[in-house]
């Protein structure tokens, strides 16, 4: 869903990307700075109950996920290292968001909702691992009912809503749905890989430098 908006968003962040490049800022530096911003906001603001501020800060730093890509393509610096760095640091950001929510929910004694946050945290690490492991074996596992961008958009929207006064049940429902969607995605990927393995699918050639990050939609 959100990936279809990337081309339009690219036109918006394009001037920012070009300005940063003109000042000698590298795409990798933007990737790292964005991740640090997300992690700090998620583990500092969310656990202390500042859900509105945390959501806004996280969303602002999450824009760097688009800016660094535009910078890399504009400057011709796309590379396997850049794709690896971006995908790896994405996992830190995702884990920090759900950990921050988990700590907050435990602190306010919302145990069932905290359980769903924990499920999202655990399954959120298994979903991209399943894809990466399949690709490491020369197979494909780019299937699933919810992409990473969609999952993050939904959890941030629900957190924002609770931050402005909506009942916590909104977050409970969203986290429960995300946990189910993640579990289904893991099963889908396992089934796809099993079919390929049984059929003796030939190895998939490695992605060429500059190809889209394999983990972006994990």
Coordinates of N, CA and C in Angstrom, one line a residue:
X1 N 0.8 -1.2 0.0 CA 0.0 0.0 0.0 C 0.9 1.3 0.0
X2 N 1.7 1.4 1.1 CA 2.5 2.6 1.2 C 3.6 2.6 0.1
X3 N 4.0 1.5 -0.3 CA 5.1 1.5 -1.4 C 4.7 2.2 -2.6
X4 N 3.3 2.2 -2.9 CA 2.8 2.9 -4.1 C 2.9 4.4 -4.0
X5 N 3.1 4.8 -2.8 CA 3.2 6.3 -2.6 C 4.7 6.8 -2.6
X6 N 5.6 5.8 -2.7 CA 7.0 6.2 -2.6 C 7.5 7.1 -3.8
X7 N 6.9 6.9 -5.0 CA 7.3 7.8 -6.1 C 6.9 9.2 -5.9
X8 N 5.7 9.4 -5.3 CA 5.3 10.8 -5.0 C 6.0 11.4 -3.9
X9 N 6.3 10.6 -2.9 CA 7.1 11.0 -1.7 C 8.5 11.4 -2.1
X10 N 9.0 10.6 -3.1 CA 10.4 10.9 -3.6 C 10.5 12.3 -4.2
X11 N 9.4 12.8 -4.8 CA 9.5 14.1 -5.4 C 9.5 15.2 -4.2
X12 N 8.9 14.8 -3.1 CA 8.8 15.8 -2.0 C 10.2 15.8 -1.3
X13 N 10.8 14.7 -1.0 CA 12.1 14.6 -0.3 C 13.3 14.9 -1.2
X14 N 13.0 14.9 -2.5 CA 14.1 15.1 -3.5 C 15.0 16.4 -3.2
X15 N 14.3 17.5 -3.0 CA 15.1 18.7 -2.7 C 15.9 18.6 -1.4
X16 N 15.4 17.9 -0.4 CA 16.1 17.7 0.8 C 17.3 16.8 0.6
X17 N 17.1 15.8 -0.2 CA 18.2 14.9 -0.5 C 19.4 15.6 -1.2
X18 N 19.0 16.4 -2.2 CA 20.0 17.1 -3.0 C 20.7 18.2 -2.1
X19 N 20.0 18.8 -1.2 CA 20.6 19.8 -0.4 C 21.7 19.1 0.6
X20 N 21.3 18.0 1.1 CA 22.2 17.2 1.9 C 23.5 16.8 1.2
X21 N 23.3 16.3 -0.1 CA 24.4 15.9 -0.9 C 25.3 17.1 -1.2
X22 N 24.7 18.2 -1.4 CA 25.5 19.4 -1.7 C 26.4 19.8 -0.5
X23 N 26.0 19.4 0.6 CA 26.7 19.8 1.8 C 27.7 18.6 2.3
X24 N 27.8 17.7 1.4 CA 28.8 16.6 1.6 C 28.3 15.5 2.6
X25 N 27.0 15.5 2.9 CA 26.4 14.4 3.7 C 26.2 13.1 2.9
X26 N 26.6 12.0 3.4 CA 26.5 10.7 2.7 C 25.2 10.1 3.0
X27 N 24.7 9.2 2.1 CA 23.4 8.5 2.4 C 23.6 7.6 3.7
X28 N 24.7 7.0 3.9 CA 24.9 6.2 5.1 C 24.8 7.0 6.3
X29 N 25.3 8.2 6.3 CA 25.1 9.0 7.5 C 23.7 9.3 7.8
X30 N 22.9 9.6 6.8 CA 21.5 9.8 7.0 C 20.8 8.6 7.5
X31 N 21.1 7.4 7.0 CA 20.6 6.1 7.5 C 20.8 5.9 8.9
X32 N 22.1 6.2 9.3 CA 22.5 6.0 10.7 C 21.8 7.0 11.6
X33 N 21.8 8.3 11.2 CA 21.1 9.3 12.0 C 19.6 9.0 12.2
X34 N 19.0 8.6 11.1 CA 17.6 8.3 11.2 C 17.3 7.2 12.2
X35 N 18.1 6.2 12.1 CA 17.9 5.0 13.0 C 18.1 5.4 14.5
X36 N 19.2 6.2 14.7 CA 19.4 6.7 16.1 C 18.2 7.5 16.6
X37 N 17.7 8.4 15.8 CA 16.6 9.2 16.2 C 15.3 8.3 16.5
X38 N 15.1 7.3 15.7 CA 13.9 6.5 15.9 C 14.1 5.7 17.2
X39 N 15.3 5.1 17.4 CA 15.5 4.3 18.6 C 15.5 5.1 19.9
X40 N 16.1 6.3 19.9 CA 16.1 7.2 21.1 C 14.6 7.6 21.4
X41 N 13.9 8.0 20.4 CA 12.5 8.5 20.6 C 11.6 7.3 21.1
X42 N 11.8 6.1 20.5 CA 11.0 5.0 20.9 C 11.3 4.5 22.3
X43 N 12.5 4.5 22.7 CA 12.9 4.0 24.0 C 12.9 5.1 25.1
X44 N 12.8 6.3 24.7 CA 12.7 7.4 25.7 C 11.3 8.0 25.9
X45 N 10.7 8.3 24.8 CA 9.4 8.9 24.9 C 8.2 7.9 25.1
X46 N 8.2 6.8 24.3 CA 7.1 5.9 24.5 C 7.0 5.3 25.9
X47 N 8.1 4.8 26.4 CA 8.0 4.1 27.8 C 7.5 5.1 28.9
X48 N 7.7 6.4 28.7 CA 7.3 7.4 29.7 C 5.9 7.9 29.4
X49 N 5.2 7.3 28.5 CA 3.8 7.7 28.2 C 3.6 8.9 27.3
X50 N 4.7 9.4 26.7 CA 4.5 10.5 25.8 C 4.3 10.0 24.4
X51 N 3.2 9.4 24.2 CA 2.9 8.7 23.0 C 2.8 9.7 21.8
X52 N 2.1 10.8 22.0 CA 2.0 11.7 20.9 C 3.3 12.3 20.4
X53 N 4.1 12.7 21.4 CA 5.4 13.3 21.0 C 6.3 12.2 20.4
X54 N 6.2 11.0 21.0 CA 7.0 9.9 20.5 C 6.7 9.5 19.0
X55 N 5.4 9.5 18.8 CA 4.9 9.1 17.4 C 5.4 10.2 16.4
X56 N 5.3 11.4 16.7 CA 5.6 12.5 15.8 C 7.1 12.5 15.5
X57 N 7.9 12.3 16.6 CA 9.4 12.3 16.4 C 9.8 11.1 15.6
X58 N 9.2 9.9 15.9 CA 9.5 8.7 15.1 C 9.2 8.8 13.7
X59 N 8.0 9.4 13.4 CA 7.6 9.6 12.0 C 8.5 10.5 11.3
X60 N 9.0 11.6 12.0 CA 9.9 12.5 11.4 C 11.2 11.8 11.0
X61 N 11.8 11.1 11.9 CA 13.0 10.4 11.6 C 12.8 9.3 10.6
X62 N 11.6 8.7 10.6 CA 11.4 7.6 9.6 C 11.5 8.1 8.2
X63 N 11.3 9.4 8.0 CA 11.4 9.9 6.6 C 12.8 9.7 6.0
X64 N 13.8 9.6 6.9 CA 15.1 9.4 6.4 C 15.2 8.1 5.6
X65 N 14.3 7.2 5.8 CA 14.3 5.9 5.1 C 14.1 6.1 3.6
X66 N 13.4 7.2 3.3 CA 13.2 7.6 1.9 C 14.3 8.5 1.4
X67 N 14.7 9.4 2.3 CA 15.7 10.4 1.9 C 17.0 9.8 1.5
X68 N 17.5 8.8 2.3 CA 18.8 8.1 2.0 C 18.7 7.4 0.7
X69 N 17.6 6.8 0.4 CA 17.5 6.1 -0.9 C 17.5 7.1 -2.1
X70 N 16.9 8.2 -2.0 CA 16.9 9.2 -3.0 C 18.3 9.7 -3.1
X71 N 19.0 9.9 -2.0 CA 20.4 10.4 -2.1 C 21.3 9.4 -2.8
X72 N 21.1 8.1 -2.4 CA 22.0 7.1 -3.0 C 21.8 7.1 -4.5
X73 N 20.5 7.1 -5.0 CA 20.3 7.0 -6.4 C 20.7 8.3 -7.1
X74 N 20.5 9.4 -6.5 CA 20.9 10.7 -7.1 C 22.4 10.8 -7.3
X75 N 23.2 10.3 -6.3 CA 24.6 10.4 -6.3 C 25.3 9.2 -6.9
X76 N 24.5 8.2 -7.3 CA 25.1 7.0 -7.9 C 25.9 6.2 -6.9
X77 N 25.5 6.3 -5.6 CA 26.2 5.6 -4.5 C 25.5 4.3 -4.1
X78 N 24.5 3.8 -4.9 CA 23.8 2.6 -4.5 C 24.8 1.4 -4.5
X79 N 24.7 0.6 -3.5 CA 25.6 -0.5 -3.4 C 25.0 -1.6 -2.5
X80 N 25.6 -2.8 -2.6 CA 25.1 -3.9 -1.7 C 25.3 -3.5 -0.2
X81 N 26.4 -2.7 0.1 CA 26.7 -2.3 1.5 C 25.5 -1.4 1.9
X82 N 25.1 -0.5 1.1 CA 24.1 0.5 1.5 C 22.8 -0.2 1.7
X83 N 22.5 -1.2 0.9 CA 21.2 -2.0 1.1 C 21.3 -2.8 2.4
X84 N 22.4 -3.4 2.6 CA 22.6 -4.2 3.8 C 22.5 -3.3 5.1
X85 N 23.1 -2.2 5.1 CA 23.1 -1.3 6.2 C 21.7 -0.8 6.5
X86 N 21.0 -0.4 5.4 CA 19.6 0.1 5.6 C 18.7 -1.0 6.1
X87 N 18.8 -2.2 5.6 CA 17.9 -3.3 6.0 C 18.2 -3.7 7.5
X88 N 19.5 -3.7 7.8 CA 19.9 -4.1 9.2 C 19.4 -3.1 10.2
X89 N 19.7 -1.8 9.9 CA 19.3 -0.8 10.9 C 17.8 -0.7 11.0
X90 N 17.0 -1.0 9.9 CA 15.6 -1.0 10.0 C 15.1 -2.0 11.1
X91 N 15.8 -3.1 11.3 CA 15.4 -4.0 12.4 C 15.6 -3.4 13.7
X92 N 16.6 -2.5 13.9 CA 16.8 -1.8 15.2 C 15.6 -0.9 15.5
X93 N 15.3 -0.1 14.4 CA 14.2 0.8 14.6 C 12.8 0.1 14.9
X94 N 12.5 -1.0 14.2 CA 11.3 -1.7 14.4 C 11.2 -2.3 15.8
X95 N 12.3 -2.9 16.2 CA 12.4 -3.5 17.6 C 12.2 -2.4 18.6
X96 N 12.8 -1.3 18.5 CA 12.8 -0.2 19.4 C 11.3 0.3 19.6
X97 N 10.6 0.4 18.5 CA 9.2 0.9 18.6 C 8.3 0.0 19.4
X98 N 8.4 -1.3 19.1 CA 7.6 -2.3 19.8 C 8.0 -2.5 21.2
X99 N 9.4 -2.3 21.5 CA 9.9 -2.4 22.9 C 9.4 -1.2 23.7
X100 N 9.4 -0.1 23.1 CA 9.0 1.1 23.8 C 7.5 1.0 24.1
X101 N 6.7 0.5 23.2 CA 5.3 0.4 23.5 C 5.1 -0.7 24.6
X102 N 5.8 -1.8 24.5 CA 5.7 -2.9 25.5 C 6.0 -2.3 26.9
X103 N 7.1 -1.6 27.0 CA 7.5 -1.0 28.3 C 6.4 -0.1 28.9
X104 N 5.8 0.7 28.0 CA 4.7 1.6 28.4 C 3.5 0.9 28.9
X105 N 3.1 -0.1 28.1 CA 1.9 -0.9 28.4 C 2.0 -1.7 29.7
X106 N 3.2 -2.2 29.9 CA 3.5 -2.9 31.2 C 3.4 -1.9 32.4
X107 N 4.0 -0.7 32.2 CA 4.0 0.3 33.2 C 2.6 0.7 33.6
X108 N 1.6 0.8 32.6 CA 0.3 1.2 32.9 C -0.7 0.0 33.2
X109 N -0.1 -1.2 33.3 CA -0.8 -2.4 33.6 C -1.8 -2.8 32.5
X110 N -1.5 -2.6 31.3 CA -2.3 -3.0 30.2 C -1.7 -4.3 29.7
X111 N -1.8 -5.4 30.5 CA -1.1 -6.6 30.2 C -1.5 -7.3 28.9
X112 N -2.8 -7.4 28.6 CA -3.2 -8.1 27.3 C -2.6 -7.3 26.1
X113 N -2.7 -6.0 26.1 CA -2.1 -5.2 25.0 C -0.6 -5.4 25.0
X114 N 0.0 -5.4 26.1 CA 1.5 -5.6 26.2 C 1.8 -7.0 25.6
X115 N 1.0 -8.0 25.8 CA 1.2 -9.3 25.2 C 1.2 -9.3 23.7
X116 N 0.3 -8.5 23.1 CA 0.3 -8.3 21.7 C 1.5 -7.6 21.2
X117 N 2.0 -6.6 21.9 CA 3.2 -5.8 21.6 C 4.4 -6.8 21.6
X118 N 4.5 -7.7 22.6 CA 5.6 -8.6 22.6 C 5.5 -9.6 21.4
X119 N 4.3 -10.0 21.1 CA 4.2 -10.9 19.9 C 4.6 -10.2 18.6
X120 N 4.3 -8.9 18.5 CA 4.7 -8.2 17.3 C 6.2 -8.0 17.3
X121 N 6.8 -7.8 18.5 CA 8.3 -7.7 18.6 C 9.0 -8.9 18.1
X122 N 8.5 -10.1 18.6 CA 9.1 -11.4 18.3 C 8.9 -11.7 16.8
X123 N 7.7 -11.7 16.4 CA 7.3 -12.0 15.0 C 8.0 -11.1 14.0
X124 N 8.1 -9.8 14.5 CA 8.7 -8.8 13.6 C 10.2 -9.1 13.2
X125 N 10.8 -9.9 14.1 CA 12.2 -10.3 13.8 C 12.2 -11.6 12.9
X126 N 11.2 -12.4 13.1 CA 11.1 -13.7 12.3 C 10.7 -13.5 10.9
X127 N 9.8 -12.5 10.6 CA 9.4 -12.3 9.2 C 10.5 -11.9 8.3
X128 N 11.4 -10.9 8.6 CA 12.5 -10.6 7.7 C 13.5 -11.7 7.7
X129 N 13.7 -12.4 8.8 CA 14.7 -13.5 8.9 C 14.3 -14.6 7.9
X130 N 13.0 -15.0 7.8 CA 12.6 -16.0 6.9 C 12.9 -15.6 5.5
X131 N 12.7 -14.4 5.1 CA 13.0 -14.0 3.8 C 14.4 -14.0 3.5
X132 N 15.2 -13.4 4.4 CA 16.7 -13.4 4.2 C 17.3 -14.8 4.1
X133 N 16.8 -15.7 5.0 CA 17.3 -17.0 5.0 C 17.0 -17.8 3.7
X134 N 15.8 -17.5 3.2 CA 15.4 -18.1 1.9 C 16.3 -17.6 0.8
X135 N 16.5 -16.3 0.8 CA 17.3 -15.8 -0.3 C 18.8 -16.2 -0.2
X136 N 19.2 -16.4 1.1 CA 20.6 -17.0 1.3 C 20.7 -18.4 0.7
X137 N 19.6 -19.1 0.6 CA 19.6 -20.5 0.1 C 19.2 -20.5 -1.4
X138 N 19.1 -19.3 -2.0 CA 18.9 -19.2 -3.4 C 17.4 -19.3 -3.8
X139 N 16.5 -19.1 -2.8 CA 15.1 -19.1 -3.1 C 14.4 -17.8 -2.8
X140 N 13.1 -17.7 -3.1 CA 12.4 -16.4 -2.8 C 11.4 -16.6 -1.8
X141 N 11.2 -15.6 -1.0 CA 10.1 -15.6 0.1 C 9.5 -14.2 0.2
X142 N 9.4 -13.5 -0.9 CA 8.9 -12.1 -0.8 C 7.4 -12.1 -0.9
X143 N 6.7 -12.9 0.0 CA 5.3 -12.9 0.1 C 4.8 -12.5 1.5
X144 N 3.6 -12.2 1.6 CA 3.1 -11.8 3.0 C 1.9 -10.9 2.8
X145 N 1.0 -10.9 3.8 CA -0.2 -10.1 3.8 C 0.0 -8.7 4.3
X146 N 1.2 -8.4 4.9 CA 1.5 -7.0 5.4 C 2.9 -6.7 5.3
X147 N 3.2 -5.7 4.5 CA 4.6 -5.3 4.3 C 5.1 -4.4 5.5
X148 N 6.4 -4.3 5.6 CA 7.0 -3.6 6.8 C 6.4 -2.1 6.9
X149 N 6.3 -1.4 5.8 CA 5.8 -0.1 5.8 C 4.4 0.0 6.3
X150 N 3.6 -0.9 5.9 CA 2.2 -1.0 6.3 C 2.1 -1.2 7.8
X151 N 2.9 -2.2 8.3 CA 2.9 -2.5 9.7 C 3.3 -1.3 10.6
X152 N 4.3 -0.6 10.2 CA 4.8 0.6 10.9 C 3.8 1.7 10.9
X153 N 3.2 1.9 9.7 CA 2.2 3.0 9.6 C 1.0 2.7 10.5
X154 N 0.5 1.5 10.5 CA -0.6 1.1 11.4 C -0.3 1.3 12.9
X155 N 0.8 0.8 13.3 CA 1.1 0.9 14.7 C 1.4 2.3 15.2
X156 N 2.0 3.1 14.3 CA 2.2 4.6 14.6 C 0.9 5.3 14.6
X157 N 0.0 5.0 13.7 CA -1.3 5.7 13.6 C -2.1 5.3 14.9
X158 N -2.1 4.1 15.3 CA -2.8 3.7 16.5 C -2.2 4.3 17.8
X159 N -0.9 4.4 17.8 CA -0.2 5.0 19.0 C -0.5 6.5 19.0
X160 N -0.6 7.1 17.9 CA -0.9 8.6 17.8 C -2.3 8.8 18.3
X161 N -3.2 7.9 17.8 CA -4.6 8.0 18.3 C -4.8 8.0 19.8
X162 N -4.1 7.0 20.4 CA -4.2 6.9 21.8 C -3.5 8.1 22.5
X163 N -2.5 8.6 21.9 CA -1.8 9.7 22.4 C -2.6 11.0 22.5
X164 N -3.6 11.1 21.5 CA -4.5 12.3 21.5 C -5.8 12.0 22.2
X165 N -5.9 10.8 22.9 CA -7.1 10.6 23.7 C -8.0 9.4 23.4
X166 N -7.7 8.7 22.4 CA -8.5 7.5 22.0 C -8.3 6.4 23.1
X167 N -9.3 5.6 23.2 CA -9.1 4.5 24.2 C -8.0 3.5 23.8
X168 N -7.4 2.9 24.8 CA -6.2 2.0 24.5 C -6.7 0.8 23.7
X169 N -8.0 0.5 23.7 CA -8.5 -0.6 22.9 C -8.1 -0.5 21.4
X170 N -8.0 0.8 20.9 CA -7.6 1.0 19.6 C -6.2 0.4 19.3
X171 N -5.3 0.6 20.2 CA -3.9 0.1 20.1 C -4.0 -1.5 20.3
X172 N -4.8 -1.9 21.2 CA -5.0 -3.4 21.4 C -5.4 -4.1 20.1
X173 N -6.4 -3.6 19.5 CA -6.9 -4.2 18.2 C -5.8 -4.2 17.1
X174 N -5.2 -3.0 17.0 CA -4.2 -2.9 15.9 C -3.0 -3.9 16.2
X175 N -2.5 -3.9 17.4 CA -1.4 -4.8 17.7 C -1.8 -6.3 17.5
X176 N -3.0 -6.6 17.9 CA -3.5 -8.0 17.7 C -3.5 -8.3 16.2
X177 N -4.1 -7.4 15.4 CA -4.1 -7.7 14.0 C -2.7 -7.8 13.4
X178 N -1.8 -7.0 13.8 CA -0.4 -7.0 13.3 C 0.2 -8.3 13.7
X179 N 0.0 -8.8 14.9 CA 0.6 -10.0 15.4 C 0.1 -11.2 14.5
X180 N -1.2 -11.2 14.3 CA -1.8 -12.2 13.4 C -1.3 -12.2 12.0
X181 N -1.2 -10.9 11.4 CA -0.7 -10.8 10.1 C 0.8 -11.2 10.0
X182 N 1.6 -10.9 11.0 CA 3.0 -11.4 11.0 C 3.1 -12.9 11.1
X183 N 2.3 -13.5 11.9 CA 2.3 -14.9 12.0 C 1.9 -15.6 10.7
X184 N 0.8 -15.1 10.1 CA 0.4 -15.6 8.8 C 1.5 -15.4 7.7
X185 N 2.2 -14.3 7.8 CA 3.3 -14.0 6.8 C 4.4 -15.1 7.0
X186 N 4.7 -15.4 8.2 CA 5.8 -16.4 8.5 C 5.3 -17.7 7.9
X187 N 4.1 -18.1 8.1 CA 3.6 -19.4 7.5 C 3.6 -19.3 6.0
X188 N 3.2 -18.2 5.4 CA 3.2 -18.1 4.0 C 4.6 -18.3 3.4
X189 N 5.6 -17.6 4.1 CA 6.9 -17.7 3.6 C 7.5 -19.1 3.7
X190 N 7.2 -19.8 4.8 CA 7.6 -21.2 5.0 C 7.0 -22.1 3.9
X191 N 5.7 -21.9 3.6 CA 5.1 -22.7 2.6 C 5.7 -22.5 1.2
X192 N 5.9 -21.2 0.9 CA 6.5 -20.9 -0.4 C 7.9 -21.5 -0.6
X193 N 8.7 -21.4 0.5 CA 10.1 -22.0 0.4 C 10.0 -23.5 0.4
X194 N 9.1 -24.1 1.1 CA 8.9 -25.6 1.0 C 8.6 -26.0 -0.4
X195 N 7.7 -25.3 -1.0 CA 7.3 -25.7 -2.4 C 8.5 -25.6 -3.4
X196 N 9.3 -24.5 -3.2 CA 10.4 -24.3 -4.0 C 11.5 -25.4 -3.8
X197 N 11.7 -25.7 -2.5 CA 12.7 -26.8 -2.2 C 12.3 -28.1 -2.7
X198 N 11.0 -28.5 -2.6 CA 10.5 -29.8 -3.1 C 10.6 -29.8 -4.7
X199 N 10.4 -28.6 -5.3 CA 10.4 -28.6 -6.7 C 11.8 -28.4 -7.3
X200 N 12.8 -28.3 -6.4 CA 14.1 -28.1 -6.9 C 14.4 -26.8 -7.7
X201 N 13.8 -25.7 -7.2 CA 13.9 -24.4 -7.8 C 15.4 -24.0 -7.9
X202 N 15.9 -23.6 -9.1 CA 17.3 -23.2 -9.3 C 17.6 -21.9 -8.4
X203 N 18.8 -21.7 -8.0 CA 19.1 -20.6 -7.2 C 18.8 -19.3 -7.9
X204 N 18.3 -18.3 -7.1 CA 18.1 -17.0 -7.7 C 19.4 -16.2 -7.7
X205 N 19.8 -15.6 -8.8 CA 21.0 -14.8 -8.8 C 21.0 -13.7 -7.8
X206 N 22.1 -13.3 -7.3 CA 22.1 -12.2 -6.3 C 21.7 -10.9 -6.9
X207 N 21.1 -10.0 -6.1 CA 20.7 -8.7 -6.6 C 21.8 -7.9 -7.1
X208 N 21.7 -7.2 -8.2 CA 22.7 -6.3 -8.7 C 22.9 -5.1 -7.8
X209 N 24.1 -4.5 -7.7 CA 24.3 -3.3 -6.9 C 23.3 -2.3 -7.4
X210 N 22.7 -1.6 -6.4 CA 21.7 -0.6 -6.7 C 20.3 -1.1 -6.8
X211 N 20.1 -2.4 -6.7 CA 18.8 -3.0 -6.7 C 18.1 -2.6 -5.4
X212 N 16.7 -2.6 -5.4 CA 16.0 -2.2 -4.1 C 16.4 -3.1 -3.0
X213 N 16.4 -2.6 -1.8 CA 16.8 -3.3 -0.6 C 15.9 -4.5 -0.4
X214 N 16.4 -5.7 -0.3 CA 15.6 -6.9 -0.2 C 14.8 -6.9 1.1
X215 N 15.3 -6.2 2.1 CA 14.5 -6.2 3.3 C 13.5 -5.1 3.5
X216 N 13.4 -4.2 2.5 CA 12.6 -3.0 2.7 C 11.1 -3.4 2.9
X217 N 10.7 -4.4 2.3 CA 9.2 -4.7 2.4 C 9.0 -5.9 3.3
X218 N 10.0 -6.3 4.0 CA 9.9 -7.5 4.8 C 8.9 -7.5 5.9

